[in-house]
Amino acid sequence: MAEFDYDLIIVGAGVGGHGAALHAVKQGLKTAIIEAKDMGGTCVNRGCVPSKALLAASGRVRELQDTNHLQSLGVNVGNVSFDHSAIAQHAQSLVEKIRGDMSNSLNRLKVDTINGWGKVVAPQKVSVLTEEGEKTITGRDIMLSPGSTPFVPPGIQLDGKTVYTSDDALKLSWIPDWIAIIGSGYIGLEFSDIYSALGSEITMIEALDKLMPGFDRDIAKIAERVLIKPRDIETYSGVLAKSVKPGSPVVIELADAKTKEITEVLEVDAALVATGRVPATKNIGLETIGVETDRRGYIPVNDNLQVVSNGEPVPNLWAIGDATGKMMLAHAASAQGISAVENICGNHHQVNYRAIPAAAFTHPEISYVGLTEDAAKELGKEEGFPVKSVRTYFKANSKALAEGEEDGVAKIIYRQDTGELLGAHIIGMHASDLIQEAANAIASGEPVQNLAFNVHTHPTLSEVLDEAFKRAEVKS
Ligand SMILES: Cc1cc2nc3c(=O)[nH]c(=O)nc-3n(C[C@H](O)[C@H](O)[C@H](O)COP(=O)(O)OP(=O)(O)OC[C@H]3O[C@@H](n4cnc5c(N)ncnc54)[C@H](O)[C@@H]3O)c2cc1C
Ligand SMILES: NC(=O)c1ccc[n+]([C@@H]2O[C@H](COP(=O)([O-])OP(=O)(O)OC[C@H]3O[C@@H](n4cnc5c(N)ncnc54)[C@H](O)[C@@H]3O)[C@@H](O)[C@H]2O)c1
């Protein structure tokens, strides 16, 4: 009889857990995955997938209503109308399709999917609370991928109808005339794109001094010029939403982020709380095996994704995805899952986070990989190497001009002595696809002077990065 029920038990079937399960089967591991709610987790049910469906539909509305732009291409359109519930249905159908595909892929590969709440009860042992009762299973290795949930700052009350997080916003139950969006990160930006295209007036409130604080400074400035200023969006930075009360109207007390003094009271129709996410690491049994989460609740892991307790890896226990707090992105979660499985199988592997790209799917899109220019310069100072950057513009690109989409910039940041690419940042049409070339170059370590010899199809937007590689000046 086998010593364990499974080679690998995965707790949480988000994109991270799912990716790990597929890779585990490929490596010949007998695998079970436990999911308490919906196959596919946040990304598929309450994140990437439905938000991109809403962005696709609202983006079309924006494009078709931009009569000046269309006329410049010689196209006239009549009145454009939309049905917000049909747009919501498009998103929901996509969620169901992808969720079904994910379940089928696991069934096909004979991964046991167990519906219920999983909890580590002892080393190599997990209990699952299912509708039929509790059962305990054993696994040689256990991987935790419980993901994250929206963070709601104290003072903000949700009712799910007038004050809500992305979980409810994605249902698109109504289009408020005036909505406050609290937070100017990814979710705030993507929803300001959706709501402004569908006709809402927006007030965006950001606690830090600058809008879009997570992005490269240059790119954030251009994003403000392109995505915020020309639209019906009023912005506050350095301002906290100190209290938010649901109802009609929604009442928001704004405070100076430094002094915490109330500066203004807003009355709006709705508020979207987009103030970050917190790890879902409570009640998963970490305490029973002596593992403490960090101050913010993340599961501590080492570079091999082994869970760490008192500075030492806990044998046969792994953690991946949003719950580790490395990079809250779907593809980062699945890359970690694959990497952890490699380590479980004894093939040493580490994720190169600097080569993981990210994108905000606004119109136009923003994307990046690697370091911001400020971070690269800081690193250069510490380690003693020169850092340079080059900008190239969509308005000098034939394809962008043909599309009438000349608003855009690409910036690459590189070591001037070796040509190593340290970061790339793009705002412009299809930026989310264009960034992959830079991500691959960082992953493979190909320096800019070599990238400059790669031939790009003409006329394509990919020539924006090609131009940047060609203009880089490496002096060894
Ligand atoms: C609105 C929005 C848009 C986003 N858009 C993008 C995007 O475009 N691109 C991108 O890369 N990322 C995007 N993200 C981020 C992305 O969704 C997450 O990074 C990703 O889902 C993380 O995957 P995960 O597997 O770590 O966790 P999750 O997807 O959160 O999955 C964890 C799963 O574990 C389950 N679970 C938790 N505890 C237990 C337990 N004890 N027992 C059983 N099951 C349990 C949960 O029910 C959940 O299904 C977006 C997020 C949001 C909110
Ligand atoms: N396209 C994508 O890849 C995508 C899309 C959506 C979400 N996500 C992921 O989901 C995570 C959560 O997204 P998010 O936008 O909620 O978080 P975020 O961390 O990107 O942005 C949150 C913003 O809210 C601000 N803030 C916090 N408290 C505030 C307050 N009381 N008043 C005003 N501002 C306040 C913060 O300063 C920050 O700028 C992100 O880490 C991201 O990785 C990714």
XYZ file of C-alpha atoms and ligand atoms in Angstrom:
573
model
C 0.000 0.000 0.000
C 1.253 3.517 -0.819
C 2.558 5.488 2.148
C 0.485 8.555 1.163
C -2.888 9.005 -0.530
C -1.272 11.444 -2.967
C 2.147 12.622 -4.059
C 0.862 16.204 -4.015
C -2.144 17.899 -2.420
C -2.854 21.462 -3.587
C -5.063 23.715 -1.454
C -6.785 26.286 -3.685
C -7.677 25.873 -7.374
C -6.954 29.379 -8.621
C -4.748 29.893 -11.662
C -1.729 29.135 -9.438
C -3.037 25.833 -8.050
C -4.424 24.785 -11.431
C -1.130 25.463 -13.229
C 0.730 23.530 -10.539
C -1.664 20.566 -10.881
C -1.205 20.350 -14.652
C 2.561 20.422 -14.290
C 2.510 17.894 -11.431
C 0.630 15.374 -13.588
C 3.159 15.907 -16.383
C 5.865 14.998 -13.880
C 3.974 11.803 -12.957
C 2.720 12.955 -9.543
C -0.582 11.597 -8.236
C -2.332 14.886 -7.462
C -5.407 16.139 -5.619
C -6.634 19.746 -5.615
C -8.994 21.174 -3.011
C -11.258 24.128 -3.821
C -13.742 25.691 -1.423
C -15.557 27.914 -3.918
C -15.103 28.209 -7.674
C -12.632 26.445 -9.951
C -10.248 29.088 -11.338
C -10.292 31.289 -8.220
C -10.097 35.068 -8.411
C -8.662 35.431 -11.914
C -11.299 33.374 -13.666
C -14.341 34.225 -11.555
C -13.726 37.665 -10.072
C -10.617 39.051 -11.771
C -8.712 38.922 -15.037
C -11.311 37.118 -17.119
C -14.540 39.048 -16.440
C -12.671 42.375 -16.243
C -11.117 41.838 -19.657
C -14.537 40.974 -21.091
C -15.955 44.248 -19.714
C -12.936 46.155 -21.018
C -13.352 44.606 -24.470
C -17.004 45.635 -24.704
C -16.619 49.096 -23.155
C -13.531 49.685 -25.316
C -15.656 49.103 -28.418
C -18.244 51.571 -27.147
C -15.520 54.172 -26.598
C -14.062 53.578 -30.065
C -17.419 53.729 -31.857
C -18.424 56.892 -30.010
C -15.191 58.632 -30.971
C -16.633 60.027 -34.176
C -13.726 62.439 -34.772
C -11.292 59.577 -34.699
C -13.416 57.418 -36.978
C -13.981 60.289 -39.403
C -10.236 60.825 -39.611
C -10.122 57.285 -41.017
C -13.006 58.131 -43.353
C -15.605 56.169 -41.374
C -19.005 57.458 -40.265
C -21.155 55.637 -37.738
C -24.651 56.271 -36.499
C -25.796 56.337 -32.915
C -24.042 53.842 -30.699
C -25.963 52.227 -27.896
C -25.217 49.405 -25.480
C -27.023 47.208 -23.009
C -25.058 46.964 -19.791
C -26.753 43.723 -18.756
C -25.810 42.133 -22.096
C -22.209 43.274 -21.552
C -22.347 41.711 -18.074
C -23.722 38.525 -19.631
C -20.788 38.425 -22.084
C -18.425 38.512 -19.087
C -20.379 35.864 -17.167
C -20.540 33.484 -20.155
C -16.801 33.779 -20.587
C -16.255 33.034 -16.884
C -18.412 29.911 -17.136
C -16.666 28.705 -20.277
C -13.172 29.090 -18.865
C -14.154 27.658 -15.481
C -15.634 24.598 -17.269
C -12.524 24.191 -19.449
C -10.325 24.241 -16.350
C -12.402 21.593 -14.550
C -12.389 19.418 -17.673
C -8.620 19.683 -18.062
C -8.136 18.433 -14.490
C -10.648 15.593 -14.921
C -9.001 14.515 -18.164
C -5.639 14.304 -16.426
C -7.161 12.375 -13.499
C -6.448 15.015 -10.906
C -8.859 14.464 -7.982
C -10.784 17.689 -7.396
C -12.254 17.865 -3.905
C -14.844 20.562 -3.136
C -14.450 21.851 0.381
C -12.328 23.871 2.783
C -8.796 22.494 3.086
C -6.654 22.867 6.147
C -3.263 21.514 7.111
C -3.777 19.485 10.304
C -0.326 17.915 10.651
C 2.792 17.570 8.500
C 1.766 15.903 5.211
C -1.874 15.751 6.299
C -4.832 17.886 5.160
C -8.422 17.852 6.363
C -11.207 18.858 3.993
C -14.553 20.085 5.189
C -16.956 19.004 2.449
C -20.757 19.036 2.232
C -20.679 15.366 3.205
C -18.533 15.977 6.280
C -14.845 16.169 7.107
C -12.235 13.858 5.635
C -8.498 13.639 6.036
C -6.054 12.875 3.262
C -2.289 12.509 3.256
C 0.204 13.788 0.722
C 3.975 13.481 0.421
C 3.989 17.176 -0.446
C 1.430 19.879 0.241
C 1.154 23.123 -1.718
C -0.829 26.077 -0.407
C -2.357 28.423 -3.004
C -5.249 30.101 -1.189
C -4.914 33.418 -3.055
C -6.207 36.795 -1.897
C -9.346 38.834 -1.261
C -10.065 42.578 -1.589
C -8.651 44.849 1.122
C -11.196 47.262 2.534
C -9.633 50.006 4.692
C -11.198 50.675 8.094
C -13.927 53.326 7.891
C -15.235 52.061 4.562
C -18.559 50.203 4.722
C -19.597 47.968 1.841
C -23.171 47.131 0.910
C -22.343 45.448 -2.404
C -24.777 47.754 -4.263
C -23.650 51.353 -3.854
C -20.262 50.748 -2.223
C -18.460 47.711 -3.513
C -15.164 46.084 -4.444
C -14.211 44.561 -7.788
C -16.034 41.353 -6.742
C -19.371 43.151 -7.213
C -18.268 45.736 -9.785
C -17.637 42.910 -12.240
C -21.360 42.069 -12.195
C -21.967 45.479 -13.839
C -25.476 45.585 -12.314
C -25.791 49.298 -13.101
C -23.886 52.262 -14.508
C -23.788 54.992 -11.852
C -23.961 58.576 -13.150
C -21.193 59.556 -10.723
C -18.833 57.058 -9.176
C -15.905 57.551 -6.833
C -13.055 55.139 -7.472
C -10.876 54.773 -4.405
C -7.355 53.733 -5.409
C -5.511 54.412 -8.682
C -3.788 51.039 -9.022
C -4.637 48.373 -11.590
C -8.248 47.900 -10.565
C -8.930 51.630 -10.232
C -7.439 52.322 -13.653
C -9.163 49.455 -15.469
C -12.550 50.342 -13.969
C -12.103 54.035 -14.740
C -11.608 52.926 -18.353
C -14.798 50.816 -18.247
C -17.017 53.323 -16.434
C -15.831 56.375 -18.385
C -16.500 54.573 -21.686
C -20.004 53.682 -20.504
C -20.786 57.271 -19.561
C -20.095 57.624 -15.812
C -18.523 60.707 -14.342
C -15.623 59.626 -12.118
C -13.827 60.977 -9.070
C -10.594 59.075 -8.493
C -9.098 59.232 -5.005
C -5.498 58.179 -4.361
C -3.868 58.204 -0.915
C -0.283 58.526 -2.135
C 1.143 61.790 -3.526
C 0.898 60.738 -7.153
C -1.659 58.874 -9.200
C -0.692 55.370 -10.344
C 2.157 55.182 -7.835
C 3.134 51.646 -8.872
C 4.076 52.620 -12.427
C 7.281 54.118 -13.842
C 7.046 57.916 -13.327
C 7.276 58.847 -17.011
C 4.662 56.321 -17.986
C 2.316 57.383 -15.164
C 2.586 60.997 -16.399
C 1.702 59.985 -19.950
C -1.071 57.722 -18.640
C -2.525 60.702 -16.800
C -2.422 62.753 -19.986
C -3.994 60.037 -22.129
C -6.267 58.040 -19.810
C -7.424 60.595 -17.254
C -7.244 64.246 -18.418
C -9.317 63.998 -21.635
C -12.052 62.021 -19.866
C -14.738 62.952 -17.388
C -12.456 62.083 -14.469
C -11.628 64.357 -11.554
C -8.661 63.270 -9.469
C -7.359 63.677 -5.949
C -3.923 62.528 -4.808
C -2.466 62.645 -1.320
C -6.062 62.199 -0.166
C -7.567 59.358 1.862
C -11.124 58.128 1.642
C -11.416 58.196 5.426
C -14.993 57.072 5.704
C -17.446 55.829 3.128
C -21.127 55.252 3.928
C -23.328 53.401 1.474
C -26.772 54.628 0.448
C -28.298 57.200 -1.831
C -26.164 59.263 -1.907
C -22.964 57.516 -0.897
C -21.199 59.862 1.528
C -17.409 59.995 1.443
C -15.246 61.899 3.891
C -11.949 62.859 2.287
C -8.930 63.519 4.481
C -5.427 64.797 3.909
C -3.334 61.592 3.765
C -0.622 63.131 5.971
C -2.570 65.047 8.632
C -5.682 62.805 8.476
C -7.776 66.022 8.784
C -11.075 65.928 6.911
C -10.851 68.244 3.921
C -14.064 67.650 2.002
C -17.238 65.570 1.918
C -18.390 64.063 -1.373
C -21.861 62.797 -2.185
C -21.824 60.411 -5.132
C -24.001 57.657 -6.574
C -21.547 54.817 -6.005
C -18.040 54.030 -4.791
C -15.669 51.336 -5.994
C -13.102 50.365 -3.383
C -9.902 49.411 -5.240
C -7.371 49.725 -2.445
C -5.355 46.541 -2.873
C -5.763 42.907 -1.852
C -4.900 40.862 1.215
C -3.747 37.243 1.405
C -6.395 34.632 2.272
C -4.244 32.830 4.809
C -6.555 32.598 7.825
C -7.901 29.220 8.988
C -5.740 27.143 6.669
C -3.908 25.411 9.522
C -0.594 27.278 9.427
C -0.596 27.678 13.212
C -1.011 23.899 13.751
C 2.331 23.305 12.112
C 4.019 26.296 13.718
C 4.152 28.594 10.662
C 3.628 32.310 11.248
C 2.532 34.579 8.435
C 4.384 37.857 8.033
C 3.042 41.169 9.381
C 0.719 41.579 6.405
C -0.528 37.974 6.465
C 1.566 36.560 3.593
C 2.982 33.033 3.831
C 6.779 33.324 4.073
C 8.568 31.314 1.364
C 12.179 30.992 0.246
C 13.372 31.280 -3.355
C 12.399 27.636 -3.947
C 8.840 28.386 -2.722
C 9.240 26.226 0.369
C 7.279 27.584 3.327
C 9.668 28.988 5.897
C 9.310 28.848 9.677
C 11.870 30.397 12.017
C 14.174 30.899 9.037
C 14.119 27.196 8.062
C 12.137 25.519 5.275
C 9.292 23.338 6.529
C 9.770 19.895 4.932
C 7.293 19.037 2.149
C 5.308 22.279 2.471
C 5.146 24.784 -0.402
C 3.223 27.983 -1.090
C 2.551 29.918 -4.277
C 0.468 32.722 -5.757
C -1.048 35.870 -4.284
C -0.764 34.400 -0.756
C 3.045 34.668 -0.970
C 2.901 38.413 -1.772
C 5.604 38.257 -4.453
C 3.643 39.543 -7.443
C -0.143 39.552 -7.457
C -0.585 38.387 -11.032
C -2.223 35.293 -12.472
C 0.725 34.285 -14.646
C 3.130 34.850 -11.720
C 1.007 32.462 -9.614
C 1.113 29.714 -12.225
C 4.840 30.292 -12.874
C 5.410 29.806 -9.139
C 3.242 26.656 -9.192
C 5.315 25.153 -11.996
C 8.538 26.158 -10.262
C 7.462 24.597 -6.946
C 6.581 21.333 -8.715
C 10.038 21.308 -10.328
C 11.589 21.686 -6.865
C 9.332 18.940 -5.453
C 10.667 16.683 -8.201
C 14.244 17.549 -7.246
C 14.916 19.779 -10.274
C 16.216 22.981 -8.753
C 14.233 25.926 -10.126
C 13.676 29.569 -9.187
C 11.254 32.106 -10.631
C 12.889 35.165 -12.184
C 10.416 37.836 -11.057
C 12.261 40.527 -12.992
C 11.260 38.800 -16.224
C 7.541 38.635 -15.399
C 5.587 41.222 -17.383
C 2.421 42.991 -16.236
C -0.237 45.023 -18.003
C -3.206 47.252 -17.325
C -5.750 46.605 -20.059
C -6.940 50.180 -20.431
C -7.412 51.910 -23.817
C -4.606 52.356 -24.666
C -2.876 49.695 -22.591
C 0.049 50.077 -20.213
C 2.628 47.340 -19.718
C 5.983 46.827 -18.121
C 8.592 44.289 -17.213
C 11.570 44.578 -14.874
C 12.657 47.711 -13.057
C 11.326 51.255 -13.242
C 13.908 53.851 -14.299
C 14.171 55.134 -10.700
C 14.725 51.621 -9.302
C 17.277 50.818 -12.035
C 19.246 54.007 -11.282
C 19.179 53.188 -7.575
C 20.522 49.695 -8.305
C 23.163 51.127 -10.634
C 24.310 53.465 -7.878
C 24.495 50.629 -5.326
C 26.289 48.194 -7.619
C 28.337 50.737 -9.557
C 27.113 50.423 -13.130
C 25.814 53.100 -15.547
C 22.099 53.065 -16.443
C 20.628 54.565 -19.619
C 17.159 54.737 -21.077
C 15.746 55.264 -24.569
C 12.239 56.358 -25.503
C 10.538 55.692 -28.797
C 7.170 56.998 -29.877
C 4.105 55.476 -31.489
C 3.685 58.683 -33.533
C 6.807 57.682 -35.461
C 5.496 54.169 -36.171
C 3.757 53.528 -39.520
C 1.301 50.966 -38.161
C 0.240 53.169 -35.247
C -0.277 56.055 -37.704
C -2.300 53.851 -40.043
C -4.532 52.918 -37.115
C -4.767 56.549 -35.981
C -3.392 55.398 -32.606
C -0.323 57.590 -32.253
C -0.660 58.189 -28.508
C 2.038 55.980 -27.059
C 5.589 55.639 -25.844
C 7.970 52.767 -25.194
C 10.915 53.149 -22.872
C 13.703 50.662 -22.336
C 16.183 50.859 -19.486
C 19.526 49.110 -19.812
C 23.043 48.838 -18.418
C 25.221 51.024 -20.576
C 28.325 48.886 -19.949
C 26.881 45.457 -20.836
C 23.624 46.210 -22.651
C 21.636 44.095 -20.168
C 17.979 45.030 -20.384
C 16.800 46.079 -16.915
C 13.255 47.134 -17.674
C 10.788 48.093 -20.383
C 7.642 50.196 -20.103
C 5.063 50.794 -22.790
C 1.880 52.794 -23.041
C 0.040 52.518 -26.327
C -2.084 50.276 -28.476
C -1.446 46.548 -27.794
C 1.177 47.344 -25.136
C 0.202 44.161 -23.270
C 1.310 42.014 -26.226
C 4.317 44.146 -27.189
C 5.939 43.795 -23.764
C 6.480 40.046 -24.216
C 9.514 40.593 -26.449
C 11.232 42.581 -23.694
C 10.191 40.013 -21.056
C 11.689 37.201 -23.120
C 14.884 39.218 -23.593
C 15.213 39.760 -19.839
C 14.509 36.057 -19.202
C 17.131 34.912 -21.697
C 19.640 37.624 -20.743
C 19.951 38.805 -24.359
C 21.609 42.269 -24.338
C 20.132 45.188 -26.317
C 22.975 45.244 -28.839
C 21.986 41.679 -29.881
C 18.256 42.393 -29.791
C 18.897 45.185 -32.314
C 19.740 42.538 -34.961
C 16.364 40.743 -34.644
C 14.221 41.472 -37.677
C 10.703 42.771 -37.057
C 7.791 42.617 -39.490
C 7.035 45.923 -41.185
C 4.726 47.692 -40.589
C 3.949 46.506 -37.065
C 3.801 48.053 -33.630
C 6.651 45.708 -32.637
C 8.946 48.146 -34.477
C 8.466 50.597 -31.587
C 10.629 48.335 -29.372
C 12.905 47.441 -32.305
C 13.647 51.137 -32.707
C 14.443 51.431 -28.988
C 16.871 48.475 -29.131
C 18.559 50.012 -32.197
C 18.915 53.410 -30.526
C 20.456 52.054 -27.319
C 24.134 53.028 -26.936
C 26.262 50.407 -25.221
C 29.831 51.390 -24.297
C 31.795 48.547 -22.767
C -10.474 42.733 -10.781
C -9.169 41.977 -10.950
C -8.571 41.913 -12.190
C -7.370 41.218 -12.347
N -6.810 41.193 -13.590
C -5.648 40.535 -13.766
C -5.056 40.463 -15.051
O -5.568 41.006 -16.035
N -3.886 39.787 -15.174
C -3.295 39.187 -14.116
O -2.231 38.584 -14.287
N -3.838 39.221 -12.892
C -4.994 39.880 -12.691
N -5.559 39.901 -11.447
C -4.865 39.230 -10.345
C -5.143 37.714 -10.373
O -6.536 37.492 -10.342
C -4.481 37.019 -9.196
O -3.107 37.369 -9.165
C -4.601 35.514 -9.314
O -5.959 35.154 -9.301
C -3.864 34.809 -8.172
O -4.013 33.432 -8.283
P -3.905 32.460 -7.022
O -4.001 31.087 -7.588
O -2.748 32.811 -6.200
O -5.170 32.780 -6.102
P -6.728 32.915 -6.356
O -7.064 33.118 -7.772
O -7.230 33.901 -5.375
O -7.290 31.461 -5.995
C -7.242 30.911 -4.727
C -8.325 29.872 -4.609
O -8.141 29.161 -3.388
C -9.389 28.894 -2.805
N -9.158 28.682 -1.385
C -8.637 29.563 -0.479
N -8.482 28.972 0.717
C -8.916 27.701 0.560
C -9.005 26.593 1.458
N -8.594 26.681 2.705
N -9.504 25.432 0.977
C -9.911 25.338 -0.313
N -9.846 26.334 -1.188
C -9.351 27.503 -0.752
C -10.219 30.136 -3.126
O -11.607 29.822 -3.082
C -9.731 30.462 -4.542
O -10.546 29.842 -5.504
C -6.773 40.574 -11.249
C -7.390 40.611 -9.995
C -8.576 41.297 -9.843
C -9.236 41.317 -8.497
N -4.232 43.871 -15.251
C -3.753 43.298 -14.146
O -2.748 42.595 -14.150
C -4.503 43.481 -12.857
C -5.759 44.064 -12.862
C -6.403 44.222 -11.646
C -5.802 43.795 -10.482
N -4.578 43.214 -10.519
C -3.914 42.792 -9.278
O -4.786 42.949 -8.187
C -4.112 43.614 -7.125
C -5.054 44.576 -6.470
O -5.337 45.701 -7.335
P -5.665 47.129 -6.751
O -5.786 48.082 -7.866
O -6.778 47.002 -5.756
O -4.371 47.405 -5.857
P -3.071 48.325 -6.080
O -2.175 48.012 -4.957
O -2.585 48.217 -7.480
O -3.626 49.831 -5.909
C -4.292 50.256 -4.754
C -4.166 51.764 -4.637
O -5.065 52.218 -3.637
C -4.446 53.243 -2.862
N -5.154 53.323 -1.557
C -5.124 52.418 -0.552
N -5.933 52.821 0.464
C -6.510 54.000 0.078
C -7.464 54.900 0.683
N -8.018 54.678 1.876
N -7.832 56.018 -0.003
C -7.296 56.259 -1.221
N -6.398 55.437 -1.842
C -6.014 54.324 -1.205
C -2.994 52.778 -2.801
O -2.132 53.850 -2.496
C -2.769 52.203 -4.206
O -2.288 53.150 -5.120
C -2.899 44.308 -7.712
O -1.789 44.054 -6.897
C -2.712 43.712 -9.074
O -1.516 42.970 -9.132
C -3.905 43.073 -11.690
